[in-house]
Amino acid sequence: MTNPISINEVPVNPEIIQDEYLIYKKPSTLTDKPFHYCPGCGHSTVHKLLMELVEEIGIQSDIIGVAPVGCSVFAYDYMDIDMQEAAHGRALAVATGVRRMLPDKYVFTYQGDGDLAAIGTAETIHAANRGENILCIFINNGVYGMTSGQMAPTTLAGMVSTTSPFGRDVKTQGYPLKIGELLSLLPGVAYVTRQSVHTPTNVRKTKKALKQALEYQKQGLGFCMVEVVSNCPSNWKMTPLESLKFVEEKMIPFYPLGDLKVPGGK
Amino acid sequence: MAKAFGEIIIDIDKCKGCELCIDSCPQNTLALAPKINQKGYHYAIKVQDNCTGCLNCALVCPEGIINVYRKIVK
Amino acid sequence: MGELKLMKGNEALAEALIRSGCDGYFGYPITPQSEVIEYLSREATARTGMVVLQAESEVASINMIYGAAATGRRVATTSSSPGISLMQEGISYIAGAELPCLVVNVVRGGPGLGTIQPSQADYFQATKGGGHGDYHLLVLAPYNVQEMVDFVKLGFELGEKYRNPVMILADGAMGQMMEKVELFEQQTRKTSFADWATNGKPKDKERRIITSLFIEPERMEQVNLNLQAKYKAMQENEVRYQTMNTDDAEYILTGFGLGSRIAMKVMELAREKGIKVGLIRPQTVYPFPYQVYKDIAPKVKGILDIEMNAGQMVEDVRLAVGDKTRVEFYGRMGGIIAEPDEVFNYFEKVFLGDK
Ligand SMILES: Cc1ncc(C[n+]2csc(CCOP(=O)(O)OP(=O)(O)O)c2C)c(N)n1
Ligand code: SF4
Ligand code: SF4
Ligand code: SF4
């Protein structure tokens, strides 16, 4: 790790700091409120990507988001679009209500693994099975973040959490649930992909997947899920960089990245 | 051959010192500052004048607080 | 004069939903009210474009209502007791987020799976909360098929006026009985929506957020105070009840819905025998018409409350009259509907003594 004590700042070159050379800045569709998420948390990165797309595609007035209970329940503080909070697990039922009333708008949910794959499994499977034309963004961090690190359905075998303090014992606590694979079997589901945001390349791919899903929604193809294998440095009790390493070395081997289902395809 | 000159501006008061940008920079342009910001975090700063404007740091920065400039000189 | 028709309560209610310009219905079948979703599935979409969706559970249907109501549309769900229990989480969120909608409970006997026969045992659940938090539904209690129709229209209007969920507290008998009803004209569906509705952020305007979450205690308390102010306004403006023969009454019979129907028969029996009996029938059970009981209490010798439960509304009646008059209760449970004769006998026994 870099030692912060021995470093000097280098002045910027004003010749390059010109509007014409600007290639990245935070999208205007994010509010000025600083994220409350912990340092290095993938939630922030995914919020950012989604709002970049809303700005780029120009759909700020045409999109409604649903964020249920979980660390991201405050998503509406940051995303400058019409939003609804939902009860824990109920996002896809709530979004179904929105979708059925507003057939011409974009509708998405933004859910954690406890929300989507434990308490809300029924709502998830049935919304998917009805082929609701909704984008479901699923943040898989293998843990209950908001309530301080209890086991989630996605917690890896042997992984320590506050309710699996000796490591998840699959014999008594069940197996980690691959909800993406499960949903990809349903005919109402158009697109399921699993991505991550732990490297710049993966960030680009996640953004591409989200864009693809919004495009499919516009075409009315049905239910799309973009799963993001993410981190929870605070509850994993790791530094942000250690948590990215854990994503790479432990999470992704069990939750392999890539498309699980594409329209008209496998 | 064209050469890319990059420059970044970090909104340091919103930085949480997560070091994701530092880790992702192929040029080792960035490091954590010895000082802390209003929030009490050591914040990311530029410590070398060799940025190419590759965007990596901005992509991974969860807070979205890095502006990147890039000038291509033929 | 609107169209007259002989209709079953559940179907009349479904017809009223269509005619009130309802935009969406989300429900899950349960006896004794499945005719509502069946009728709507046959009729609604072709006639008005109304969305009718059978959800995977009442948990889902009430949350679909949440999402749909949050777009400013007129939406409704119907169920019966066990299903309404399952909806309580969602109802609490709807109350917290202040979303207008209509929830119909065609009550059956409980607890647990209970019986599919009519009951009034969900009065506490409907009027005192049901879910978590300090909230109230505006609760309408129909006593005939006509009110099953009229309260749909009224319910939507009151819900939208107060941004509050409204419940129609019916029962299995009301849902299943056939009566002649006058139907109101078809209303057109709304084309403009409230400012708070999340329909997509308007350009150059603030985004809209539908939430019941307020982390700062001061803010949360203020939200609660605002809700209480709203409930107070309902108490002041929306109390509805019917009285019969109260002018010369020495005794009052009371009850809501089915109980009040029986009370009417008992009143007739009593009047035939020259006993001066009147009747009070709350149409809103929240807000409850405390004042009318309070006013009449000193003028009468007693009040008999009749309910198809173990005595629920009677607590509100007692709260209203205090010690100003005697309050007696007659109830049947388990899906049994009291016969007017047995109630009259009880009335004679407690108030007039054995003869
Ligand atoms: C009905 C209900 N049960 C339990 C909770 C407590 N609770 C809040 S968030 C949460 C888990 C959140 O985990 P996840 O969905 O994975 O999201 P994360 O916080 O990790 O992003 C739980 C159990 C609740 N709010 N409501
Ligand atoms: S608790 Fe975990 S998931 Fe929640 S904000 Fe912190 S790091 Fe992210
Ligand atoms: S733009 Fe690329 S080279 Fe420049 S600081 Fe960021 S990561 Fe390093
Ligand atoms: S990635 Fe962003 S928040 Fe993290 S250290 Fe770098 S600038 Fe700061």
CSV table of N, CA and C in Angstrom, one decimal, chain A residues 57-193:
chain,number,residue,atom,x,y,z
A,57,ILE,N,-28.7,8.6,-23.2
A,57,ILE,CA,-29.8,8.2,-24.1
A,57,ILE,C,-30.9,9.3,-24.1
A,58,GLY,N,-30.8,10.2,-23.0
A,58,GLY,CA,-31.8,11.3,-23.0
A,58,GLY,C,-33.2,10.9,-22.5
A,59,ILE,N,-33.2,10.1,-21.4
A,59,ILE,CA,-34.5,9.5,-21.0
A,59,ILE,C,-34.9,9.9,-19.6
A,60,GLN,N,-34.3,11.1,-19.1
A,60,GLN,CA,-34.5,11.5,-17.7
A,60,GLN,C,-36.0,11.7,-17.4
A,61,SER,N,-36.8,12.1,-18.4
A,61,SER,CA,-38.2,12.3,-18.2
A,61,SER,C,-39.0,11.0,-18.5
A,62,ASP,N,-38.4,10.0,-18.9
A,62,ASP,CA,-39.1,8.8,-19.4
A,62,ASP,C,-38.8,7.6,-18.6
A,63,ILE,N,-38.2,7.7,-17.4
A,63,ILE,CA,-37.8,6.5,-16.7
A,63,ILE,C,-38.2,6.7,-15.2
A,64,ILE,N,-38.7,5.5,-14.7
A,64,ILE,CA,-39.1,5.5,-13.3
A,64,ILE,C,-38.3,4.4,-12.6
A,65,GLY,N,-37.7,4.7,-11.5
A,65,GLY,CA,-36.9,3.7,-10.8
A,65,GLY,C,-37.6,3.2,-9.5
A,66,VAL,N,-37.4,2.0,-9.1
A,66,VAL,CA,-37.9,1.5,-7.9
A,66,VAL,C,-36.7,0.9,-7.1
A,67,ALA,N,-36.5,1.4,-5.9
A,67,ALA,CA,-35.4,0.9,-5.0
A,67,ALA,C,-36.0,0.5,-3.7
A,68,PRO,N,-35.9,-0.8,-3.5
A,68,PRO,CA,-36.4,-1.4,-2.2
A,68,PRO,C,-35.4,-1.3,-1.1
A,69,VAL,N,-35.8,-1.7,0.1
A,69,VAL,CA,-35.0,-1.7,1.3
A,69,VAL,C,-33.7,-2.5,1.1
A,70,GLY,N,-32.7,-1.9,1.6
A,70,GLY,CA,-31.3,-2.5,1.4
A,70,GLY,C,-30.4,-1.2,1.4
A,71,CYS,N,-29.1,-1.4,1.3
A,71,CYS,CA,-28.3,-0.2,1.3
A,71,CYS,C,-28.7,0.9,0.3
A,72,SER,N,-29.3,0.4,-0.8
A,72,SER,CA,-29.6,1.4,-1.9
A,72,SER,C,-31.0,1.9,-1.8
A,73,VAL,N,-31.6,1.8,-0.7
A,73,VAL,CA,-33.0,2.3,-0.6
A,73,VAL,C,-33.0,3.8,-0.8
A,74,PHE,N,-31.8,4.5,-0.5
A,74,PHE,CA,-31.7,5.9,-0.7
A,74,PHE,C,-31.4,6.3,-2.1
A,75,ALA,N,-31.4,5.4,-3.0
A,75,ALA,CA,-31.0,5.7,-4.4
A,75,ALA,C,-31.7,7.0,-4.9
A,76,TYR,N,-32.9,7.2,-4.4
A,76,TYR,CA,-33.6,8.4,-4.9
A,76,TYR,C,-33.0,9.7,-4.5
A,77,ASP,N,-32.1,9.6,-3.5
A,77,ASP,CA,-31.4,10.8,-3.1
A,77,ASP,C,-30.4,11.2,-4.2
A,78,TYR,N,-29.9,10.3,-5.0
A,78,TYR,CA,-28.8,10.5,-5.9
A,78,TYR,C,-29.3,10.6,-7.4
A,79,MET,N,-30.3,9.7,-7.7
A,79,MET,CA,-30.7,9.7,-9.1
A,79,MET,C,-31.8,10.7,-9.3
A,80,ASP,N,-31.5,11.6,-10.2
A,80,ASP,CA,-32.4,12.8,-10.4
A,80,ASP,C,-33.5,12.4,-11.4
A,81,ILE,N,-34.3,11.4,-11.0
A,81,ILE,CA,-35.4,11.0,-11.8
A,81,ILE,C,-36.6,10.6,-10.9
A,82,ASP,N,-37.8,10.4,-11.4
A,82,ASP,CA,-38.9,10.0,-10.6
A,82,ASP,C,-38.6,8.6,-10.0
A,83,MET,N,-38.8,8.5,-8.7
A,83,MET,CA,-38.4,7.2,-8.0
A,83,MET,C,-39.4,6.8,-6.9
A,84,GLN,N,-39.5,5.6,-6.7
A,84,GLN,CA,-40.3,5.0,-5.6
A,84,GLN,C,-39.4,4.1,-4.7
A,85,GLU,N,-39.6,4.3,-3.5
A,85,GLU,CA,-39.1,3.4,-2.5
A,85,GLU,C,-40.0,2.2,-2.4
A,86,ALA,N,-39.5,1.0,-2.2
A,86,ALA,CA,-40.4,-0.2,-2.0
A,86,ALA,C,-40.1,-0.9,-0.8
A,87,ALA,N,-41.0,-1.7,-0.3
A,87,ALA,CA,-40.8,-2.6,0.9
A,87,ALA,C,-39.7,-3.6,0.5
A,88,HIS,N,-39.1,-4.2,1.5
A,88,HIS,CA,-38.0,-5.1,1.3
A,88,HIS,C,-38.5,-6.3,0.5
A,89,GLY,N,-38.0,-6.5,-0.6
A,89,GLY,CA,-38.3,-7.7,-1.4
A,89,GLY,C,-39.4,-7.5,-2.5
A,90,ARG,N,-40.1,-6.3,-2.4
A,90,ARG,CA,-41.3,-6.1,-3.2
A,90,ARG,C,-41.1,-5.3,-4.5
A,91,ALA,N,-39.8,-5.0,-4.8
A,91,ALA,CA,-39.5,-4.1,-5.9
A,91,ALA,C,-40.2,-4.5,-7.2
A,92,LEU,N,-40.1,-5.8,-7.5
A,92,LEU,CA,-40.6,-6.2,-8.8
A,92,LEU,C,-42.1,-6.2,-8.9
A,93,ALA,N,-42.8,-6.4,-7.7
A,93,ALA,CA,-44.2,-6.2,-7.7
A,93,ALA,C,-44.6,-4.7,-7.9
A,94,VAL,N,-43.9,-3.9,-7.2
A,94,VAL,CA,-44.1,-2.4,-7.3
A,94,VAL,C,-43.9,-2.0,-8.7
A,95,ALA,N,-42.8,-2.5,-9.3
A,95,ALA,CA,-42.4,-2.1,-10.7
A,95,ALA,C,-43.4,-2.6,-11.7
A,96,THR,N,-44.0,-3.8,-11.4
A,96,THR,CA,-45.1,-4.3,-12.2
A,96,THR,C,-46.2,-3.3,-12.3
A,97,GLY,N,-46.6,-2.8,-11.1
A,97,GLY,CA,-47.7,-1.8,-11.0
A,97,GLY,C,-47.4,-0.6,-11.9
A,98,VAL,N,-46.1,-0.1,-11.8
A,98,VAL,CA,-45.7,1.0,-12.6
A,98,VAL,C,-45.8,0.7,-14.1
A,99,ARG,N,-45.2,-0.4,-14.4
A,99,ARG,CA,-45.1,-0.8,-15.8
A,99,ARG,C,-46.5,-0.9,-16.4
A,100,ARG,N,-47.4,-1.5,-15.7
A,100,ARG,CA,-48.7,-1.7,-16.3
A,100,ARG,C,-49.5,-0.4,-16.5
A,101,MET,N,-49.2,0.6,-15.6
A,101,MET,CA,-49.8,1.9,-15.7
A,101,MET,C,-49.1,2.7,-16.8
A,102,LEU,N,-47.8,2.5,-17.0
A,102,LEU,CA,-47.0,3.4,-17.9
A,102,LEU,C,-46.3,2.5,-18.9
A,103,PRO,N,-47.1,2.0,-19.8
A,103,PRO,CA,-46.5,1.1,-20.8
A,103,PRO,C,-45.4,1.7,-21.7
A,104,ASP,N,-45.4,3.0,-21.8
A,104,ASP,CA,-44.4,3.6,-22.7
A,104,ASP,C,-43.1,4.2,-22.0
A,105,LYS,N,-43.0,4.0,-20.7
A,105,LYS,CA,-41.9,4.5,-20.0
A,105,LYS,C,-40.8,3.4,-19.8
A,106,TYR,N,-39.7,3.9,-19.4
A,106,TYR,CA,-38.6,2.9,-19.0
A,106,TYR,C,-38.9,2.7,-17.5
A,107,VAL,N,-38.8,1.4,-17.0
A,107,VAL,CA,-39.0,1.1,-15.6
A,107,VAL,C,-37.8,0.2,-15.2
A,108,PHE,N,-37.2,0.5,-14.1
A,108,PHE,CA,-36.2,-0.4,-13.6
A,108,PHE,C,-36.3,-0.6,-12.1
A,109,THR,N,-35.8,-1.7,-11.6
A,109,THR,CA,-35.6,-1.9,-10.1
A,109,THR,C,-34.1,-2.0,-9.8
A,110,TYR,N,-33.8,-1.7,-8.6
A,110,TYR,CA,-32.4,-1.7,-8.2
A,110,TYR,C,-32.4,-2.5,-6.9
A,111,GLN,N,-31.9,-3.7,-6.9
A,111,GLN,CA,-32.1,-4.6,-5.8
A,111,GLN,C,-30.9,-5.3,-5.3
A,112,GLY,N,-30.8,-5.5,-4.0
A,112,GLY,CA,-29.7,-6.3,-3.4
A,112,GLY,C,-30.1,-7.8,-3.4
A,113,ASP,N,-29.2,-8.6,-3.0
A,113,ASP,CA,-29.4,-10.1,-3.1
A,113,ASP,C,-30.4,-10.6,-2.0
A,114,GLY,N,-30.3,-10.0,-0.8
A,114,GLY,CA,-31.3,-10.4,0.2
A,114,GLY,C,-32.7,-10.1,-0.4
A,115,ASP,N,-32.8,-8.9,-0.9
A,115,ASP,CA,-34.1,-8.4,-1.4
A,115,ASP,C,-34.6,-9.2,-2.5
A,116,LEU,N,-33.8,-9.5,-3.5
A,116,LEU,CA,-34.2,-10.1,-4.8
A,116,LEU,C,-34.3,-11.6,-4.6
A,117,ALA,N,-33.3,-12.2,-3.9
A,117,ALA,CA,-33.2,-13.7,-3.9
A,117,ALA,C,-33.6,-14.4,-2.6
A,118,ALA,N,-34.0,-13.6,-1.6
A,118,ALA,CA,-34.5,-14.2,-0.3
A,118,ALA,C,-36.0,-13.8,-0.1
A,119,ILE,N,-36.2,-12.6,0.5
A,119,ILE,CA,-37.5,-12.2,0.9
A,119,ILE,C,-38.4,-11.9,-0.4
A,120,GLY,N,-37.8,-11.6,-1.5
A,120,GLY,CA,-38.6,-11.2,-2.7
A,120,GLY,C,-38.5,-12.3,-3.8
A,121,THR,N,-38.1,-13.5,-3.5
A,121,THR,CA,-38.0,-14.5,-4.5
A,121,THR,C,-39.2,-14.7,-5.3
A,122,ALA,N,-40.4,-14.7,-4.6
A,122,ALA,CA,-41.6,-15.0,-5.4
A,122,ALA,C,-41.9,-13.9,-6.3
A,123,GLU,N,-41.8,-12.6,-5.9
A,123,GLU,CA,-42.0,-11.5,-6.7
A,123,GLU,C,-41.1,-11.5,-7.9
A,124,THR,N,-39.8,-11.8,-7.6
A,124,THR,CA,-38.8,-11.9,-8.7
A,124,THR,C,-39.2,-12.9,-9.8
A,125,ILE,N,-39.4,-14.1,-9.3
A,125,ILE,CA,-39.7,-15.2,-10.3
A,125,ILE,C,-40.9,-14.9,-11.1
A,126,HIS,N,-42.0,-14.4,-10.4
A,126,HIS,CA,-43.2,-14.2,-11.2
A,126,HIS,C,-43.2,-13.0,-12.1
A,127,ALA,N,-42.5,-11.9,-11.7
A,127,ALA,CA,-42.4,-10.8,-12.6
A,127,ALA,C,-41.6,-11.2,-13.8
A,128,ALA,N,-40.5,-12.0,-13.6
A,128,ALA,CA,-39.7,-12.5,-14.7
A,128,ALA,C,-40.6,-13.4,-15.6
A,129,ASN,N,-41.3,-14.3,-15.0
A,129,ASN,CA,-42.1,-15.3,-15.7
A,129,ASN,C,-43.3,-14.6,-16.5
A,130,ARG,N,-43.8,-13.5,-16.0
A,130,ARG,CA,-44.8,-12.8,-16.8
A,130,ARG,C,-44.1,-12.0,-17.9
A,131,GLY,N,-42.8,-12.0,-17.9
A,131,GLY,CA,-42.1,-11.3,-18.9
A,131,GLY,C,-42.3,-9.8,-18.8
A,132,GLU,N,-42.5,-9.3,-17.6
A,132,GLU,CA,-42.7,-7.9,-17.4
A,132,GLU,C,-41.5,-7.1,-18.1
A,133,ASN,N,-41.8,-6.1,-18.8
A,133,ASN,CA,-40.8,-5.4,-19.6
A,133,ASN,C,-40.1,-4.4,-18.6
A,134,ILE,N,-39.3,-5.0,-17.7
A,134,ILE,CA,-38.7,-4.2,-16.7
A,134,ILE,C,-37.2,-4.6,-16.7
A,135,LEU,N,-36.3,-3.6,-16.4
A,135,LEU,CA,-34.9,-3.9,-16.2
A,135,LEU,C,-34.7,-4.1,-14.7
A,136,CYS,N,-34.2,-5.2,-14.3
A,136,CYS,CA,-33.9,-5.5,-12.9
A,136,CYS,C,-32.4,-5.5,-12.8
A,137,ILE,N,-31.9,-4.5,-12.0
A,137,ILE,CA,-30.5,-4.4,-11.7
A,137,ILE,C,-30.3,-5.1,-10.3
A,138,PHE,N,-29.4,-6.1,-10.4
A,138,PHE,CA,-29.3,-6.9,-9.2
A,138,PHE,C,-27.9,-6.8,-8.7
A,139,ILE,N,-27.7,-6.3,-7.5
A,139,ILE,CA,-26.3,-6.1,-6.9
A,139,ILE,C,-26.1,-7.3,-6.0
A,140,ASN,N,-25.2,-8.2,-6.5
A,140,ASN,CA,-24.9,-9.4,-5.7
A,140,ASN,C,-23.6,-9.2,-5.0
A,141,ASN,N,-23.7,-8.9,-3.7
A,141,ASN,CA,-22.5,-8.7,-2.9
A,141,ASN,C,-22.4,-9.8,-1.8
A,142,GLY,N,-23.2,-10.8,-1.9
A,142,GLY,CA,-23.0,-12.0,-1.1
A,142,GLY,C,-23.3,-11.8,0.4
A,143,VAL,N,-24.0,-10.7,0.7
A,143,VAL,CA,-24.2,-10.4,2.1
A,143,VAL,C,-25.4,-9.4,2.3
A,144,TYR,N,-25.9,-9.4,3.5
A,144,TYR,CA,-26.9,-8.3,3.8
A,144,TYR,C,-26.1,-7.1,4.3
A,145,GLY,N,-26.0,-6.1,3.4
A,145,GLY,CA,-25.2,-4.9,3.7
A,145,GLY,C,-25.9,-4.0,4.7
A,146,MET,N,-27.1,-3.6,4.5
A,146,MET,CA,-27.7,-2.6,5.3
A,146,MET,C,-27.9,-3.0,6.8
A,147,THR,N,-28.1,-4.3,7.0
A,147,THR,CA,-28.3,-4.7,8.4
A,147,THR,C,-27.1,-5.3,9.0
A,148,SER,N,-25.9,-5.0,8.4
A,148,SER,CA,-24.6,-5.2,8.9
A,148,SER,C,-24.0,-6.6,8.8
A,149,GLY,N,-24.3,-7.2,7.6
A,149,GLY,CA,-23.4,-8.4,7.3
A,149,GLY,C,-23.9,-9.7,7.7
A,150,GLN,N,-25.2,-9.9,7.7
A,150,GLN,CA,-25.7,-11.3,7.9
A,150,GLN,C,-25.6,-12.1,6.6
A,151,MET,N,-25.8,-13.4,6.7
A,151,MET,CA,-25.7,-14.2,5.5
A,151,MET,C,-26.9,-13.9,4.5
A,152,ALA,N,-26.5,-13.9,3.3
A,152,ALA,CA,-27.5,-13.7,2.2
A,152,ALA,C,-27.7,-15.1,1.5
A,153,PRO,N,-28.7,-15.2,0.6
A,153,PRO,CA,-28.8,-16.5,-0.1
A,153,PRO,C,-27.6,-16.7,-1.0
A,154,THR,N,-27.0,-15.6,-1.4
A,154,THR,CA,-25.8,-15.7,-2.3
A,154,THR,C,-24.5,-15.8,-1.6
A,155,THR,N,-24.5,-15.8,-0.3
A,155,THR,CA,-23.2,-16.0,0.4
A,155,THR,C,-22.5,-17.3,0.0
A,156,LEU,N,-21.2,-17.2,-0.3
A,156,LEU,CA,-20.5,-18.4,-0.8
A,156,LEU,C,-20.4,-19.5,0.3
A,157,ALA,N,-20.3,-20.7,-0.1
A,157,ALA,CA,-20.1,-21.8,0.8
A,157,ALA,C,-18.8,-21.5,1.6
A,158,GLY,N,-18.9,-21.6,2.9
A,158,GLY,CA,-17.7,-21.4,3.7
A,158,GLY,C,-17.4,-19.9,4.1
A,159,MET,N,-18.2,-19.0,3.4
A,159,MET,CA,-17.9,-17.6,3.7
A,159,MET,C,-18.5,-17.2,5.0
A,160,VAL,N,-17.7,-16.4,5.7
A,160,VAL,CA,-18.1,-15.9,7.0
A,160,VAL,C,-19.0,-14.7,7.0
A,161,SER,N,-20.1,-14.7,7.7
A,161,SER,CA,-20.9,-13.6,7.9
A,161,SER,C,-21.3,-13.6,9.4
A,162,THR,N,-22.1,-12.6,9.8
A,162,THR,CA,-22.4,-12.5,11.2
A,162,THR,C,-23.4,-13.6,11.6
A,163,THR,N,-24.1,-14.2,10.7
A,163,THR,CA,-25.0,-15.3,11.0
A,163,THR,C,-24.4,-16.6,10.5
A,164,SER,N,-23.3,-16.6,9.9
A,164,SER,CA,-22.5,-17.8,9.6
A,164,SER,C,-21.1,-17.6,10.1
A,165,PRO,N,-20.9,-17.4,11.4
A,165,PRO,CA,-19.6,-17.0,11.9
A,165,PRO,C,-18.5,-18.0,11.7
A,166,PHE,N,-18.9,-19.3,11.5
A,166,PHE,CA,-17.9,-20.3,11.2
A,166,PHE,C,-17.8,-20.6,9.8
A,167,GLY,N,-18.4,-19.8,8.9
A,167,GLY,CA,-18.4,-20.0,7.5
A,167,GLY,C,-19.8,-20.7,7.1
A,168,ARG,N,-20.3,-20.4,6.0
A,168,ARG,CA,-21.6,-20.9,5.6
A,168,ARG,C,-21.5,-22.4,5.5
A,169,ASP,N,-22.3,-23.1,6.3
A,169,ASP,CA,-22.3,-24.6,6.2
A,169,ASP,C,-23.5,-25.0,5.3
A,170,VAL,N,-23.2,-25.4,4.1
A,170,VAL,CA,-24.3,-25.6,3.1
A,170,VAL,C,-25.2,-26.8,3.6
A,171,LYS,N,-24.7,-27.6,4.5
A,171,LYS,CA,-25.6,-28.7,4.9
A,171,LYS,C,-26.7,-28.2,5.8
A,172,THR,N,-26.5,-27.2,6.5
A,172,THR,CA,-27.6,-26.7,7.4
A,172,THR,C,-28.1,-25.3,6.9
A,173,GLN,N,-27.3,-24.6,6.2
A,173,GLN,CA,-27.7,-23.2,5.8
A,173,GLN,C,-28.0,-23.1,4.3
A,174,GLY,N,-28.0,-24.2,3.6
A,174,GLY,CA,-28.3,-24.1,2.2
A,174,GLY,C,-27.2,-23.7,1.3
A,175,TYR,N,-27.4,-23.8,0.0
A,175,TYR,CA,-26.3,-23.5,-0.9
A,175,TYR,C,-26.5,-22.1,-1.5
A,176,PRO,N,-25.4,-21.5,-1.9
A,176,PRO,CA,-25.5,-20.2,-2.5
A,176,PRO,C,-26.4,-20.3,-3.8
A,177,LEU,N,-27.3,-19.3,-3.9
A,177,LEU,CA,-28.3,-19.4,-5.0
A,177,LEU,C,-27.9,-18.6,-6.2
A,178,LYS,N,-27.9,-19.3,-7.3
A,178,LYS,CA,-27.6,-18.6,-8.6
A,178,LYS,C,-28.9,-18.2,-9.3
A,179,ILE,N,-29.4,-17.1,-8.9
A,179,ILE,CA,-30.7,-16.6,-9.3
A,179,ILE,C,-30.7,-16.3,-10.8
A,180,GLY,N,-29.5,-15.8,-11.3
A,180,GLY,CA,-29.4,-15.5,-12.7
A,180,GLY,C,-29.7,-16.7,-13.6
A,181,GLU,N,-29.0,-17.8,-13.2
A,181,GLU,CA,-29.1,-19.1,-14.0
A,181,GLU,C,-30.6,-19.5,-13.9
A,182,LEU,N,-31.2,-19.4,-12.7
A,182,LEU,CA,-32.6,-19.8,-12.5
A,182,LEU,C,-33.5,-19.1,-13.5
A,183,LEU,N,-33.4,-17.7,-13.5
A,183,LEU,CA,-34.3,-16.9,-14.2
A,183,LEU,C,-34.1,-17.1,-15.7
A,184,SER,N,-32.9,-17.5,-16.1
A,184,SER,CA,-32.6,-17.6,-17.6
A,184,SER,C,-33.4,-18.7,-18.2
A,185,LEU,N,-33.9,-19.6,-17.3
A,185,LEU,CA,-34.7,-20.7,-17.8
A,185,LEU,C,-36.1,-20.3,-18.2
A,186,LEU,N,-36.6,-19.2,-17.8
A,186,LEU,CA,-38.0,-18.8,-18.0
A,186,LEU,C,-38.2,-18.1,-19.4
A,187,PRO,N,-39.2,-18.6,-20.1
A,187,PRO,CA,-39.5,-18.0,-21.4
A,187,PRO,C,-39.8,-16.5,-21.4
A,188,GLY,N,-40.3,-16.0,-20.3
A,188,GLY,CA,-40.6,-14.5,-20.3
A,188,GLY,C,-39.4,-13.7,-20.2
A,189,VAL,N,-38.3,-14.3,-19.9
A,189,VAL,CA,-37.0,-13.5,-19.7
A,189,VAL,C,-36.3,-13.3,-21.0
A,190,ALA,N,-36.0,-12.1,-21.3
A,190,ALA,CA,-35.3,-11.8,-22.6
A,190,ALA,C,-33.8,-11.8,-22.4
A,191,TYR,N,-33.3,-11.3,-21.3
A,191,TYR,CA,-31.8,-11.1,-21.2
A,191,TYR,C,-31.4,-11.2,-19.8
A,192,VAL,N,-30.4,-12.0,-19.6
A,192,VAL,CA,-29.8,-12.1,-18.2
A,192,VAL,C,-28.3,-12.1,-18.4
A,193,THR,N,-27.7,-11.2,-17.8
A,193,THR,CA,-26.2,-11.1,-17.9
A,193,THR,C,-25.6,-10.9,-16.5
